Short mmCIF file of C-alpha atoms and ligand atoms in Angstrom, two decimals:
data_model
loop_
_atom_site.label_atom_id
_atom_site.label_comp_id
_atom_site.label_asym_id
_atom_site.label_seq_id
_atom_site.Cartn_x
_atom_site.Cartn_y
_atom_site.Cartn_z
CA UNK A 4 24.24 6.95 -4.06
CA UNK A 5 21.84 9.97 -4.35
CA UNK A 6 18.10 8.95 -3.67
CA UNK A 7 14.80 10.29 -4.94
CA UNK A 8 11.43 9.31 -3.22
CA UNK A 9 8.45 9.88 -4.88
CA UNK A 10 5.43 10.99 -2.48
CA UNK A 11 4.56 12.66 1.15
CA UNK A 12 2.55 10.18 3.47
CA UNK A 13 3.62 8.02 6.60
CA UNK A 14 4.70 5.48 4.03
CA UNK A 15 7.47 7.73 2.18
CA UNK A 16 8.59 9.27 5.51
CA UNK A 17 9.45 5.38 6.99
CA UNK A 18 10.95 5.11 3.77
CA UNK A 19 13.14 8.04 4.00
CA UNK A 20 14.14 6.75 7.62
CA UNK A 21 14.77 3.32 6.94
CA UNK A 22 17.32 4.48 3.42
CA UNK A 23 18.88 7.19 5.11
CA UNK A 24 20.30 4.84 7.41
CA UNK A 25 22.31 2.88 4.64
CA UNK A 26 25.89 3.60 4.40
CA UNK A 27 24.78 3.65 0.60
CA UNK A 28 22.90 6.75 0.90
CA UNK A 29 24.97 10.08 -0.19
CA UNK A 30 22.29 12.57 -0.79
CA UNK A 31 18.36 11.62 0.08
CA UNK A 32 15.93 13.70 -1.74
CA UNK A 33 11.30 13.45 -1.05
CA UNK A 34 9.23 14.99 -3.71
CA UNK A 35 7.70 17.06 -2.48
CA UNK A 36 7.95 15.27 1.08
CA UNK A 37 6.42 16.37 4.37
CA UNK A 38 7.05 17.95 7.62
CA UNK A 39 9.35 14.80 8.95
CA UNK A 40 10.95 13.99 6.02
CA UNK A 41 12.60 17.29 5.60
CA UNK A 42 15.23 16.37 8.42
CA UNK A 43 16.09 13.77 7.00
CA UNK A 44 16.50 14.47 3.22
CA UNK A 45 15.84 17.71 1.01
CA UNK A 46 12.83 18.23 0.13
CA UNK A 47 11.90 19.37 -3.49
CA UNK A 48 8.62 21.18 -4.55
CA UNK A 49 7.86 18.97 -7.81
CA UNK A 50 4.65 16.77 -7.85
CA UNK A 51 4.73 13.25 -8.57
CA UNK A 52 3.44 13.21 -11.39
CA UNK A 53 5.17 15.92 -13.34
CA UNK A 54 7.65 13.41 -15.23
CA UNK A 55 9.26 16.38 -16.93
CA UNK A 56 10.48 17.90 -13.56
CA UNK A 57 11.55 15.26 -11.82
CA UNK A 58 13.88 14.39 -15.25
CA UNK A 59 15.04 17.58 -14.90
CA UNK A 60 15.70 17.13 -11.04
CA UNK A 61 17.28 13.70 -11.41
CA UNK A 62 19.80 14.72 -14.08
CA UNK A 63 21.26 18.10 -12.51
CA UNK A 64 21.65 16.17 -9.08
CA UNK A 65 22.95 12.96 -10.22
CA UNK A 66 20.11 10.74 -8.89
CA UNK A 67 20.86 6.79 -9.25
CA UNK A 68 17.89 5.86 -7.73
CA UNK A 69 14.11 6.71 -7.44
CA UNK A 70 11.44 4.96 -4.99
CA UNK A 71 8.03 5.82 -5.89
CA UNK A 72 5.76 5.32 -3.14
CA UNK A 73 2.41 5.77 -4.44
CA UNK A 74 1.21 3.74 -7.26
CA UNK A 75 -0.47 6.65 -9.47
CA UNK A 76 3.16 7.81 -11.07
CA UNK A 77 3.63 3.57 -11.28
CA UNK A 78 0.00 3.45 -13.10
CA UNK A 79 0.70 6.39 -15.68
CA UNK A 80 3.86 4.95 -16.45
CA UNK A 81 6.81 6.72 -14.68
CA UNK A 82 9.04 3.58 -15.40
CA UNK A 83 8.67 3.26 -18.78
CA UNK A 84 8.99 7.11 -18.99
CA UNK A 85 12.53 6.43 -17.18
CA UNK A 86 13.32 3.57 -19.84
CA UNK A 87 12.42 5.87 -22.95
CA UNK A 88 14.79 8.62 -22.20
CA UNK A 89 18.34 7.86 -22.80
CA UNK A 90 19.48 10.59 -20.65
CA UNK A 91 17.92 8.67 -17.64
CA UNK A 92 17.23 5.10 -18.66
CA UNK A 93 20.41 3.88 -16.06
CA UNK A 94 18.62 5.77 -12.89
CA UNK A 95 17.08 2.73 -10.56
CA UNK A 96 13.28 3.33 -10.88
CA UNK A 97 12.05 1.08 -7.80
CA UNK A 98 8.42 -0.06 -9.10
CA UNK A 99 6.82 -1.72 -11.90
CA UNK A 100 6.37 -0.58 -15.56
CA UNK A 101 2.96 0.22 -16.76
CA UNK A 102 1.99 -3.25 -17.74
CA UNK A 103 2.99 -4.53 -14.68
CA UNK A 104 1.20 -1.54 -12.37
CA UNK A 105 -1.75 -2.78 -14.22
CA UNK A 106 -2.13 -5.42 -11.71
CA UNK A 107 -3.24 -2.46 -9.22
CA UNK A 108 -4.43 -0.46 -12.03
CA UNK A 109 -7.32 -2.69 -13.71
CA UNK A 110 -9.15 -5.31 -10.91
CA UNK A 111 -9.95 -7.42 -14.35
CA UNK A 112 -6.73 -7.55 -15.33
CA UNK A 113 -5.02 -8.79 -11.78
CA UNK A 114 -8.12 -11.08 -11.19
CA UNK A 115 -7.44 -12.22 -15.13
CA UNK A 116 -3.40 -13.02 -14.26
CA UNK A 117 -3.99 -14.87 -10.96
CA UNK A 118 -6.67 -17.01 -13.00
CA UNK A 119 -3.76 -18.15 -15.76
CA UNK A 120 -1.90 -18.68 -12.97
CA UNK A 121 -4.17 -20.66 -10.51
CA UNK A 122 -3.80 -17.97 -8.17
CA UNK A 123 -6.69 -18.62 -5.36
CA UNK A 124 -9.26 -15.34 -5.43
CA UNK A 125 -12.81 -15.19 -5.12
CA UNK A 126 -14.75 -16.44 -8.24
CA UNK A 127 -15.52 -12.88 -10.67
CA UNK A 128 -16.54 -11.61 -13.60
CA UNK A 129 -16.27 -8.43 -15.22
CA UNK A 130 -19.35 -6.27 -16.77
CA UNK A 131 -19.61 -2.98 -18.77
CA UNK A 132 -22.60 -0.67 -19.65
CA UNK A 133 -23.22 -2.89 -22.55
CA UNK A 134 -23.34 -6.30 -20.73
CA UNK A 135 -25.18 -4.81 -17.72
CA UNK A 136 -28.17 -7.18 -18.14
CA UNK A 137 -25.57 -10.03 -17.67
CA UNK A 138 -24.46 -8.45 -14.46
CA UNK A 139 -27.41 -8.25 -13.02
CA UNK A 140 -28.12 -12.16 -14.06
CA UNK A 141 -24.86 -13.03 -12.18
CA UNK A 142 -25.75 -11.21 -8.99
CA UNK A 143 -28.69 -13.44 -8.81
CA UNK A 144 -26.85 -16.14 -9.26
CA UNK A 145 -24.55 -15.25 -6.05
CA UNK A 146 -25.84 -14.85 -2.57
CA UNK A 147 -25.36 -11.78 -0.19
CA UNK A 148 -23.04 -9.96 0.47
CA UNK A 149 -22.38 -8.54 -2.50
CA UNK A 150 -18.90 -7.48 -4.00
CA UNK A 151 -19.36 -4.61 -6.58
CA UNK A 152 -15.57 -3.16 -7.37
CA UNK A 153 -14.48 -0.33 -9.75
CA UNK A 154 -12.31 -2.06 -12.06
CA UNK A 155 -9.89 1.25 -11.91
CA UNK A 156 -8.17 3.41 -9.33
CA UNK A 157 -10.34 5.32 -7.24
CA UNK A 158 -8.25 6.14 -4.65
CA UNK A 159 -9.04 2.75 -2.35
CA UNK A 160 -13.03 4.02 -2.65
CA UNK A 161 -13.65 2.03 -5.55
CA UNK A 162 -14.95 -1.19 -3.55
CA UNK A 163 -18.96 -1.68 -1.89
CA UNK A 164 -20.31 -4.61 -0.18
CA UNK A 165 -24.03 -4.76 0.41
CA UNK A 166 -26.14 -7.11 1.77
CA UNK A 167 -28.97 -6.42 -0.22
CA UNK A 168 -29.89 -7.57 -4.15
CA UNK A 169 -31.73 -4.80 -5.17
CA UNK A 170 -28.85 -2.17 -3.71
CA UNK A 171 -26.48 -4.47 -5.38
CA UNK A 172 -28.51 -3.70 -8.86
CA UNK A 173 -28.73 -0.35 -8.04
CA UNK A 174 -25.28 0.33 -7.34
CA UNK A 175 -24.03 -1.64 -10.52
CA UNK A 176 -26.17 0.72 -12.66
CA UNK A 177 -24.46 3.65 -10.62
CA UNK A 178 -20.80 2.78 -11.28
CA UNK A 179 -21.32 1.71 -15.06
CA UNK A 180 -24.13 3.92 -16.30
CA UNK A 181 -24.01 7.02 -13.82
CA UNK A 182 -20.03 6.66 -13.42
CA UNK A 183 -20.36 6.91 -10.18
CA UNK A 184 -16.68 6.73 -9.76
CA UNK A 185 -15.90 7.99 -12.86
CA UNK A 186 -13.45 6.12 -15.86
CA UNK A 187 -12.67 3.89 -13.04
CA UNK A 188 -15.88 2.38 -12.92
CA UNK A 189 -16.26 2.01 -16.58
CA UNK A 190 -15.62 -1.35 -15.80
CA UNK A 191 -16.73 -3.52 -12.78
CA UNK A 192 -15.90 -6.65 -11.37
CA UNK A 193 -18.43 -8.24 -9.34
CA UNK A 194 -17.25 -11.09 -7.15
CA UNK A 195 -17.79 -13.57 -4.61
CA UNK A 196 -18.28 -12.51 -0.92
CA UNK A 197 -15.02 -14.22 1.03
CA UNK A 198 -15.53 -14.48 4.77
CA UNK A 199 -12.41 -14.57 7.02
CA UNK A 200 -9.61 -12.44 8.25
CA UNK A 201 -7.60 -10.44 6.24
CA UNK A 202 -3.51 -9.41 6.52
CA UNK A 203 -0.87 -8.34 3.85
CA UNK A 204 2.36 -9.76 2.71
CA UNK A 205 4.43 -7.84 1.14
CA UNK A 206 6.65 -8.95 -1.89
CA UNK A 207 9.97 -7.23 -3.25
CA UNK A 208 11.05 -8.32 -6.63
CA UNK A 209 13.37 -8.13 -9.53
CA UNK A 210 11.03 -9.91 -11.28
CA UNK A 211 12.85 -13.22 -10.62
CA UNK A 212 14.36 -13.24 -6.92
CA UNK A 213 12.10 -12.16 -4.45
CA UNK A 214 11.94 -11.29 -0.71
CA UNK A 215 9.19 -11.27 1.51
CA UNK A 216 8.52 -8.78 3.94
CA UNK A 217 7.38 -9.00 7.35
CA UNK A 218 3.65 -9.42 7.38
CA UNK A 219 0.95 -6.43 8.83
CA UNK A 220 -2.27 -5.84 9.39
CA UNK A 221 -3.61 -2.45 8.65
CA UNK A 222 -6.70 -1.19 10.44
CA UNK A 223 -9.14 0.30 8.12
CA UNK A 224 -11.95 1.34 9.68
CA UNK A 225 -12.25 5.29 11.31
CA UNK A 226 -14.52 3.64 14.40
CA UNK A 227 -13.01 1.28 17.52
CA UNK A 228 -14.30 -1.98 16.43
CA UNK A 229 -13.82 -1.33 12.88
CA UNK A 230 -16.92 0.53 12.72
CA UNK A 231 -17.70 3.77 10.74
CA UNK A 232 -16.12 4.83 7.46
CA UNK A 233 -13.34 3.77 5.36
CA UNK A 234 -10.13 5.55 5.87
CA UNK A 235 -6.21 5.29 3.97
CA UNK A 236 -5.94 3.54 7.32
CA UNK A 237 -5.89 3.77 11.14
CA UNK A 238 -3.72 1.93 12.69
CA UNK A 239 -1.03 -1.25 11.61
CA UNK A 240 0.44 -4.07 13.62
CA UNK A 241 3.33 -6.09 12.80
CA UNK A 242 3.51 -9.59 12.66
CA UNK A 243 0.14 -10.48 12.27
CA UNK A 244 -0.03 -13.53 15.13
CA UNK A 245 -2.08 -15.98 13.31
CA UNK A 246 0.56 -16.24 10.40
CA UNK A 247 1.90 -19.41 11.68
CA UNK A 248 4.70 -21.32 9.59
CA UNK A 249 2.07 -23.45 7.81
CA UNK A 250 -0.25 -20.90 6.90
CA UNK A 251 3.53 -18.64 5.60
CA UNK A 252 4.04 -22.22 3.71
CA UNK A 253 0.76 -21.96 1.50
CA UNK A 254 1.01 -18.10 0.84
CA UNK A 255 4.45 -18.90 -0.38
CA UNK A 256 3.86 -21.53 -2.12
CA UNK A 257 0.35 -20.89 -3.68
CA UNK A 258 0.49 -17.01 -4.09
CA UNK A 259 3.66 -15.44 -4.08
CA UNK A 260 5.87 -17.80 -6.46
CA UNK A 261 3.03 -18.24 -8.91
CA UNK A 262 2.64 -14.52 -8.95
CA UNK A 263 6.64 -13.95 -9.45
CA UNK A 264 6.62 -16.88 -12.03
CA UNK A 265 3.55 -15.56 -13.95
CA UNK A 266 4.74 -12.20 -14.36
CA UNK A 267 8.66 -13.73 -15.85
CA UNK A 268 6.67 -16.41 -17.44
CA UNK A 269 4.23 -13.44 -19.64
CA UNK A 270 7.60 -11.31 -20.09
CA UNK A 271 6.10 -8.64 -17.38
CA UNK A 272 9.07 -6.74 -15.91
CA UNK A 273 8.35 -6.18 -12.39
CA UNK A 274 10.71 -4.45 -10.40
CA UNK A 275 9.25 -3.34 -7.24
CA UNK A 276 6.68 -4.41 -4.42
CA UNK A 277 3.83 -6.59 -4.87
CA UNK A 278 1.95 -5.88 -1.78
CA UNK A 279 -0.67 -9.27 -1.68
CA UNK A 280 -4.41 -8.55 0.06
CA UNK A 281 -5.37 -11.73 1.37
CA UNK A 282 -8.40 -13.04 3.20
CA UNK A 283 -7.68 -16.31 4.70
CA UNK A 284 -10.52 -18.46 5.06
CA UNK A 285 -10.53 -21.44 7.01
CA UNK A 286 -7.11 -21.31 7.39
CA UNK A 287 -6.77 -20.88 3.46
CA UNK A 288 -5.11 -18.11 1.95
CA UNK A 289 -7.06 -16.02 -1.28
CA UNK A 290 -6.09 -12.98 -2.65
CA UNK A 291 -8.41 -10.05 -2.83
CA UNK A 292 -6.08 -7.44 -4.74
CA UNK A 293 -2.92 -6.86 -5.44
CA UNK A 294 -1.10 -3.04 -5.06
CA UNK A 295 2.15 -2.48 -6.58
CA UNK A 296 3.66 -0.42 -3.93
CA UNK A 297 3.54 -0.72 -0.12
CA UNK A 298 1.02 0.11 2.57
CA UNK A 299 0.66 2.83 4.17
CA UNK A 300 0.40 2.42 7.54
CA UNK A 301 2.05 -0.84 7.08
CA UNK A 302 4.93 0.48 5.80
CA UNK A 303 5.40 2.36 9.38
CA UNK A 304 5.50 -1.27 11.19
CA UNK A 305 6.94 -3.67 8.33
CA UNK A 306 10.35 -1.29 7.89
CA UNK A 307 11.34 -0.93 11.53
CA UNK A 308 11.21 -4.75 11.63
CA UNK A 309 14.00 -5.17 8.84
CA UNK A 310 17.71 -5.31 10.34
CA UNK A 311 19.18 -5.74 6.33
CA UNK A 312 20.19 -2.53 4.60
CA UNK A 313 17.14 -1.93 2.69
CA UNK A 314 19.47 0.71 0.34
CA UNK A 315 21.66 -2.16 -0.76
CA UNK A 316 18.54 -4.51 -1.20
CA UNK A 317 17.11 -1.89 -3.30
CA UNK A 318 20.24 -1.64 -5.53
CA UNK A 319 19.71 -5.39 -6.05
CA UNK A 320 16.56 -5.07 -7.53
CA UNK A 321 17.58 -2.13 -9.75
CA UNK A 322 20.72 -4.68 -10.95
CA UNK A 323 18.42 -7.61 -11.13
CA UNK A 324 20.47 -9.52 -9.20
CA UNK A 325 18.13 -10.02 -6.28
CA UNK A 326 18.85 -13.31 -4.21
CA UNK A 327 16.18 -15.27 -2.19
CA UNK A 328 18.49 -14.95 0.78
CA UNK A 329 15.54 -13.87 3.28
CA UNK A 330 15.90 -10.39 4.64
CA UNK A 331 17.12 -10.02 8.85
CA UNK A 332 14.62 -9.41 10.77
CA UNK A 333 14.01 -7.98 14.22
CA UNK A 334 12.15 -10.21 15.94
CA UNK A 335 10.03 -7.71 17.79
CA UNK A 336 6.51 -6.74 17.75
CA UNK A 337 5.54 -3.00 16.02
CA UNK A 338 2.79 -1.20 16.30
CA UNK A 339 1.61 1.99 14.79
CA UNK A 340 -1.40 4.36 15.79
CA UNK A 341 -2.47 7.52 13.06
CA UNK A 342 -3.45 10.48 14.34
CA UNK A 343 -5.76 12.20 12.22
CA UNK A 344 -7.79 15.16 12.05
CA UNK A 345 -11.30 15.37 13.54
CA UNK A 346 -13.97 15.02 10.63
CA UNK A 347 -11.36 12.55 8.72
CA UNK A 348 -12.52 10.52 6.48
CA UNK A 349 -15.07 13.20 5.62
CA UNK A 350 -14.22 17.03 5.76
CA UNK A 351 -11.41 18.60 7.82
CA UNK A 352 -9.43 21.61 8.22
CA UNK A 353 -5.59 21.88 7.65
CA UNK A 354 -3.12 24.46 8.68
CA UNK A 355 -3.50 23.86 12.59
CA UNK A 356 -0.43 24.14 14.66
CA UNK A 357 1.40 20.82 15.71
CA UNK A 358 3.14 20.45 18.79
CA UNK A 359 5.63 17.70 20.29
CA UNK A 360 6.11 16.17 17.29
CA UNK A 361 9.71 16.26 19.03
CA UNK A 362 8.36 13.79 21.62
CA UNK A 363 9.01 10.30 20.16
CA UNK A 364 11.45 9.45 22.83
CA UNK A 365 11.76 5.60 22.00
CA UNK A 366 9.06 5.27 19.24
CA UNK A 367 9.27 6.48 15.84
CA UNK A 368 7.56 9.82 14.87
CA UNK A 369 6.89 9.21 11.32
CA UNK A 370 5.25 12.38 9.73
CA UNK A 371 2.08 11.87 7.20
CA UNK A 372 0.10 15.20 6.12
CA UNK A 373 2.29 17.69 7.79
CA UNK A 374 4.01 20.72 6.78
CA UNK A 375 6.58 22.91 7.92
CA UNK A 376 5.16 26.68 8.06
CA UNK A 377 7.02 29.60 8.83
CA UNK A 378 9.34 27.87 11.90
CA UNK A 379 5.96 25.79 12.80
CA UNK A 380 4.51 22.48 12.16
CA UNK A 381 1.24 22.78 10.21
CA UNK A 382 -1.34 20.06 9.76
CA UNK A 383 -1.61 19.58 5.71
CA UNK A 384 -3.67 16.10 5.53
CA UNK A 385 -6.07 14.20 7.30
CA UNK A 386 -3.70 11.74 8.61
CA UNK A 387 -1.29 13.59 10.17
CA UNK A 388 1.20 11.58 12.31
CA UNK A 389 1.94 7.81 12.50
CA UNK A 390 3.48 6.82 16.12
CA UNK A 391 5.06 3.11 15.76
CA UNK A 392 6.70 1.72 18.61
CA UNK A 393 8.50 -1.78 19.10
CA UNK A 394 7.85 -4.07 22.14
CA UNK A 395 8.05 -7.67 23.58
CA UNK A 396 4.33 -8.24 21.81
CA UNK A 397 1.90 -5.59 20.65
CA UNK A 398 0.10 -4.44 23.75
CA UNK A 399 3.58 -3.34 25.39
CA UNK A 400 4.61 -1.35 21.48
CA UNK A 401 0.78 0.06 21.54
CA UNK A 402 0.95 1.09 25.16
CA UNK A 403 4.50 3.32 23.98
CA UNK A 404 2.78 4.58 21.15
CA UNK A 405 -0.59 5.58 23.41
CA UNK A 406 2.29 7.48 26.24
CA UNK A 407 3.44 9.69 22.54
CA UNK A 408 0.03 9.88 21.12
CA UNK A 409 -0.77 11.87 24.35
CA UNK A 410 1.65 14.53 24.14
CA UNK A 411 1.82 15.18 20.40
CA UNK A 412 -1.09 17.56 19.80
CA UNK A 413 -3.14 19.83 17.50
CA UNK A 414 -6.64 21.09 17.49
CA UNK A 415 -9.24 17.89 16.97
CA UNK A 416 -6.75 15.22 17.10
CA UNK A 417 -8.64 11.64 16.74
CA UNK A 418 -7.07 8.40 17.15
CA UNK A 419 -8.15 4.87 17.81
CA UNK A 420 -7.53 3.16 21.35
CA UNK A 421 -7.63 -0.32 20.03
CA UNK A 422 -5.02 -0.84 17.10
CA UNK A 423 -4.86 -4.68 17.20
CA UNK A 424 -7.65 -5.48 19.53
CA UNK A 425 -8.78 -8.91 17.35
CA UNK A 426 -5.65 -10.26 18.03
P1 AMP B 14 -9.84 -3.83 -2.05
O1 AMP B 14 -9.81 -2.38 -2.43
O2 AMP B 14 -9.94 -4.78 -3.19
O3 AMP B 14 -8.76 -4.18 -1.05
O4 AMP B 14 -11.15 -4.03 -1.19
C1 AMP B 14 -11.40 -3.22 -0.05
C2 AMP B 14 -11.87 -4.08 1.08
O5 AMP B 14 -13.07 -4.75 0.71
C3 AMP B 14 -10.91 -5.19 1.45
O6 AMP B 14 -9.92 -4.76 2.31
C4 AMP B 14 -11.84 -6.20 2.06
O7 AMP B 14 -12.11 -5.87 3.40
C5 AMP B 14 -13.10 -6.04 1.28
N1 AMP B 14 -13.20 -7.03 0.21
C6 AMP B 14 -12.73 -6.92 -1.05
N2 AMP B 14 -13.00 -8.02 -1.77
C7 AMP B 14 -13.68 -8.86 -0.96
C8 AMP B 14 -14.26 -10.16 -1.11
N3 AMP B 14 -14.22 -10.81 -2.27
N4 AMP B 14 -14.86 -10.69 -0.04
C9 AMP B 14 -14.94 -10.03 1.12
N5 AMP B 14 -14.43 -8.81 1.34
C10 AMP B 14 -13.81 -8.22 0.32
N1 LIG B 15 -3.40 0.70 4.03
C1 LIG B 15 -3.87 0.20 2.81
C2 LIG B 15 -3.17 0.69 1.61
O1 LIG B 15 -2.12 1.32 1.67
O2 LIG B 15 -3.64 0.39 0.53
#
């Protein structure tokens, strides 16, 4: 079968790695890719969000099947856009129609389904410019922290907690009267602080089988000690130890079936991930957003844990005939360390030489903003390379990745020493 992937992070290079190896795969194609995915695919200068290309693409190279790996294509409807031309309507879109991308797309409308569908989450409501007096009434009503969130995309920015009222007030007036993140905060939900420990399960679906994927924990923070800024994400382990059988039970149980069965139940078609943000508190499990595509870094630690031809699994989905058979997994720890450029998450440079990207040796050299220039590897991102190595637990995969991270370099290179150190 000839492949498409949509995108060029960490997250679309693992998933080049992981379908290549399918006896499925004829011809792999990444638009537009990255440094590592080129040698292991083709990759094709067309963004991801220029439909009319990639039509184009698809139909003079016979492509069965496209992955998108980000969820902006998902959002603006790439799908549907698949379903409404009869030239392409049989090509395997992996990911959700508009509708059901919306449950990324709009907070109010995911925190609106998991409420029809007794889904736990923290208690919300939503407020525009012209209820704003309201909002402020219900932040009195709650007690600090307080959750302000964009009810639209803003490229994982979107959410502030603060500890103070008054910021709280200010802030709401910023996102809905000074648009502080533009459209996307149009709308904002405001909800109740949850205080626990956070991890994300991963859901593939036809919209009526399902499979779970292993479990990760993405590290967030730019800082050791998940201090500093907000980043796309810093580090990822894989499985996340405190996700005991019981605690699998009730996410099962309460969160992921409910969510399957809601979206059949409403008619949603949902083929694709459902990637679940939980906080568990008290050893109960809430959800604090749902993405409709995978993680990235967790993608570079859930997909080196999955023995099952992920190719064939993905054909499933795209034939609807998706079984609840669970997927084989390797029952080995994975760990992943980014290596980003110095000034990440605020302002870096690009175009700096990369060398021993060759050096993976064991671990896995998955590729994020890199580019091949003129013979050379170029730095084209602030996260540049993803090292994941497995081991007998985590600190024996992190020490393999640490030996890599030390011999892959490029001018500023920044990475965190302590990838799963609340573990
Ligand atoms: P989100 O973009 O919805 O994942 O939110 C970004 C981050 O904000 C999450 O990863 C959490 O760390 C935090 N967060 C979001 N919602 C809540 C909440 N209700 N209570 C506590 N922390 C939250
Ligand atoms: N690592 C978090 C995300 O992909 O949204």
């Amino acid at each position: 079968m000839n492949v498409l992937i949509l995108g060029s992070g960490g997250r679309e290079h693992a998933l080049a790695w992981k379908l290549s190896q399918s006896p499925l795969m004829s011809q792999l194609f990444i638009a537009p890719g990255n440094g590592g995915t080129g040698a292991l695919g083709t990759n094709i200068n067309i963004q991801v969000g220029d439909f009319d290309s990639i039509k184009t693409f698809v139909l003079e190279n016979q492509i069965e099947m496209v992955v998108v790996g980000p969820e902006d294509p998902l959002v603006n409807g790439i799908h549907d856009f698949f379903l409404e031309n009869d030239s392409i309507k049989h090509v395997h879109v992996i990911g959700p129609q508009k509708e059901g991308a919306q449950l990324e797309g709009s907070k109010e409308y995911s925190k609106n389904f998991m409420n029809r569908h007794d889904i736990p989450t923290a208690a919300y409501q939503g407020f525009t410019a012209e209820n704003i007096e309201e909002g402020y009434s219900f932040l009195d009503s709650l007690s600090a922290p307080y959750v302000l969130k964009a009810d639209g995309l803003a490229a994982g920015k979107g959410v502030l907690i603060l500890d103070n009222l008054e910021e709280a007030k200010v802030e709401l007036r910023n996102m809905l009267e000074s648009r502080k993140f533009g459209d996307a905060s149009d709308k904002v939900v405001i909800e109740e602080f949850l205080n626990g420990i956070e991890l994300s399960v991963f859901v593939l679906t036809d919209g009526k089988g399902y499979k779970i994927l292993p479990s990760a924990k993405d590290y967030k923070r730019i800082g050791e000690g998940d201090t500093g800024l907000n980043t796309g994400g810093m580090g990822a382990v894989s499985p996340v130890p405190f996700l005991d059988a019981e605690l699998s039970e009730k996410i099962e149980e309460r969160i992921v079936i409910p969510s399957v069965e809601g979206l059949a139940e409403e008619g949603i078609p949902f083929k694709g991930f459902l990637f679940i943000g939980l906080m568990i508190v008290d050893n109960e499990p809430f959800v604090i957003e749902y993405n409709v595509r995978l993680g990235d870094p967790e993608t570079e630690v859930v997909l080196p844990r999955i023995k099952s031809d992920l190719l064939e699994t993905f054909k499933q989905v795209g034939e609807g005939t998706l079984d609840n058979e669970p997927l084989e997994i390797i029952e080995e720890s994975a760990t992943t360390i980014m290596l980003v450029a110095g000034g990440y998450p605020g302002s870096y440079q690009k175009g700096k030489e990369i060398t021993g990207a060759d050096n993976g040796g064991e671990s896995i050299v998955f590729h994020a903003g890199t580019k091949a220039d003129n013979g050379s590897l170029v730095t084209n991102g602030g996260r540049i390379i993803a090292i994941t190595s497995l081991g007998k637990n985590h600190s024996e995969a992190l020490e393999k990745s640490y030996k890599v991270a030390s011999t892959i370099n490029f001018e500023a290179k920044y990475f965190r020493k302590d990838i799963g150190f609340d573990l």
